[in-house]
Amino acid sequence: EKRKGPYLEKLPSVLARYSRFLGERHWFVGDKITLADFVIYDGLDQHKILDPTCLQNFKNLQDFLVRFE
């Protein structure tokens, strides 16, 4: 719990990189879902458990999760 604060402070900059990389595409690598999307989905889902509001500023990542599910 003590490490959660510093971790969550850095999280927005990491999520911003993911968001920029995804851009307006539907999937992270190519036109179809790939293994990379499964890995990224899992990470984003875990972060939502840690902080349910962490994706509020990243609409394309929210859309990615919905599309994946």
mmCIF file of C-alpha atoms in Angstrom:
data_model
loop_
_atom_site.group_PDB
_atom_site.id
_atom_site.type_symbol
_atom_site.label_atom_id
_atom_site.label_comp_id
_atom_site.label_asym_id
_atom_site.label_seq_id
_atom_site.Cartn_x
_atom_site.Cartn_y
_atom_site.Cartn_z
ATOM 1 C CA GLU A 1 0.000 0.000 0.000
ATOM 2 C CA LYS A 2 2.930 2.302 0.747
ATOM 3 C CA ARG A 3 4.254 1.956 -2.818
ATOM 4 C CA LYS A 4 0.847 2.475 -4.404
ATOM 5 C CA GLY A 5 1.020 6.295 -4.188
ATOM 6 C CA PRO A 6 4.304 6.774 -6.071
ATOM 7 C CA TYR A 7 3.284 4.146 -8.616
ATOM 8 C CA LEU A 8 -0.037 5.854 -9.320
ATOM 9 C CA GLU A 9 1.717 9.228 -9.638
ATOM 10 C CA LYS A 10 3.759 7.894 -12.567
ATOM 11 C CA LEU A 11 0.898 5.969 -14.151
ATOM 12 C CA PRO A 12 -0.622 8.846 -16.205
ATOM 13 C CA SER A 13 2.626 9.388 -18.124
ATOM 14 C CA VAL A 14 2.838 5.681 -18.936
ATOM 15 C CA LEU A 15 -0.796 5.554 -20.014
ATOM 16 C CA ALA A 16 -0.247 8.651 -22.162
ATOM 17 C CA ARG A 17 2.462 6.763 -24.085
ATOM 18 C CA TYR A 18 0.124 3.832 -24.660
ATOM 19 C CA SER A 19 -2.595 6.226 -25.755
ATOM 20 C CA ARG A 20 -0.305 8.022 -28.230
ATOM 21 C CA PHE A 21 0.912 4.714 -29.614
ATOM 22 C CA LEU A 22 -2.615 3.377 -30.139
ATOM 23 C CA GLY A 23 -3.828 6.658 -31.600
ATOM 24 C CA GLU A 24 -7.018 6.162 -33.593
ATOM 25 C CA ARG A 25 -6.316 2.528 -34.453
ATOM 26 C CA HIS A 26 -8.479 -0.263 -33.081
ATOM 27 C CA TRP A 27 -5.599 -2.584 -32.158
ATOM 28 C CA PHE A 28 -2.018 -2.014 -31.054
ATOM 29 C CA VAL A 29 -0.383 -4.076 -33.808
ATOM 30 C CA GLY A 30 -2.043 -4.313 -37.195
ATOM 31 C CA ASP A 31 -5.640 -4.387 -38.324
ATOM 32 C CA LYS A 32 -6.637 -7.472 -36.343
ATOM 33 C CA ILE A 33 -6.344 -8.451 -32.710
ATOM 34 C CA THR A 34 -2.955 -9.961 -31.818
ATOM 35 C CA LEU A 35 -1.208 -11.402 -28.778
ATOM 36 C CA ALA A 36 0.075 -7.904 -27.987
ATOM 37 C CA ASP A 37 -3.503 -6.710 -27.510
ATOM 38 C CA PHE A 38 -4.154 -9.493 -24.995
ATOM 39 C CA VAL A 39 -1.079 -8.487 -22.986
ATOM 40 C CA ILE A 40 -1.945 -4.786 -23.073
ATOM 41 C CA TYR A 41 -5.588 -5.474 -22.221
ATOM 42 C CA ASP A 42 -4.539 -7.467 -19.161
ATOM 43 C CA GLY A 43 -2.250 -4.684 -17.970
ATOM 44 C CA LEU A 44 -4.873 -1.985 -18.462
ATOM 45 C CA ASP A 45 -7.495 -4.103 -16.723
ATOM 46 C CA GLN A 46 -5.197 -4.606 -13.722
ATOM 47 C CA HIS A 47 -4.565 -0.873 -13.549
ATOM 48 C CA LYS A 48 -8.317 -0.231 -13.540
ATOM 49 C CA ILE A 49 -8.589 -2.524 -10.514
ATOM 50 C CA LEU A 50 -5.805 -0.586 -8.791
ATOM 51 C CA ASP A 51 -7.330 2.798 -9.714
ATOM 52 C CA PRO A 52 -10.762 2.730 -11.378
ATOM 53 C CA THR A 53 -10.324 6.312 -12.625
ATOM 54 C CA CYS A 54 -6.906 5.845 -14.218
ATOM 55 C CA LEU A 55 -8.242 5.771 -17.794
ATOM 56 C CA GLN A 56 -10.641 8.694 -17.488
ATOM 57 C CA ASN A 57 -8.377 10.952 -19.601
ATOM 58 C CA PHE A 58 -7.666 8.308 -22.232
ATOM 59 C CA LYS A 59 -10.796 7.767 -24.316
ATOM 60 C CA ASN A 60 -9.008 5.627 -26.906
ATOM 61 C CA LEU A 61 -7.769 3.236 -24.202
ATOM 62 C CA GLN A 62 -11.271 3.034 -22.739
ATOM 63 C CA ASP A 63 -12.603 2.263 -26.218
ATOM 64 C CA PHE A 64 -9.892 -0.366 -26.672
ATOM 65 C CA LEU A 65 -11.031 -2.160 -23.503
ATOM 66 C CA VAL A 66 -14.666 -2.088 -24.590
ATOM 67 C CA ARG A 67 -13.770 -3.345 -28.062
ATOM 68 C CA PHE A 68 -11.641 -6.127 -26.574
ATOM 69 C CA GLU A 69 -14.357 -7.277 -24.186
#
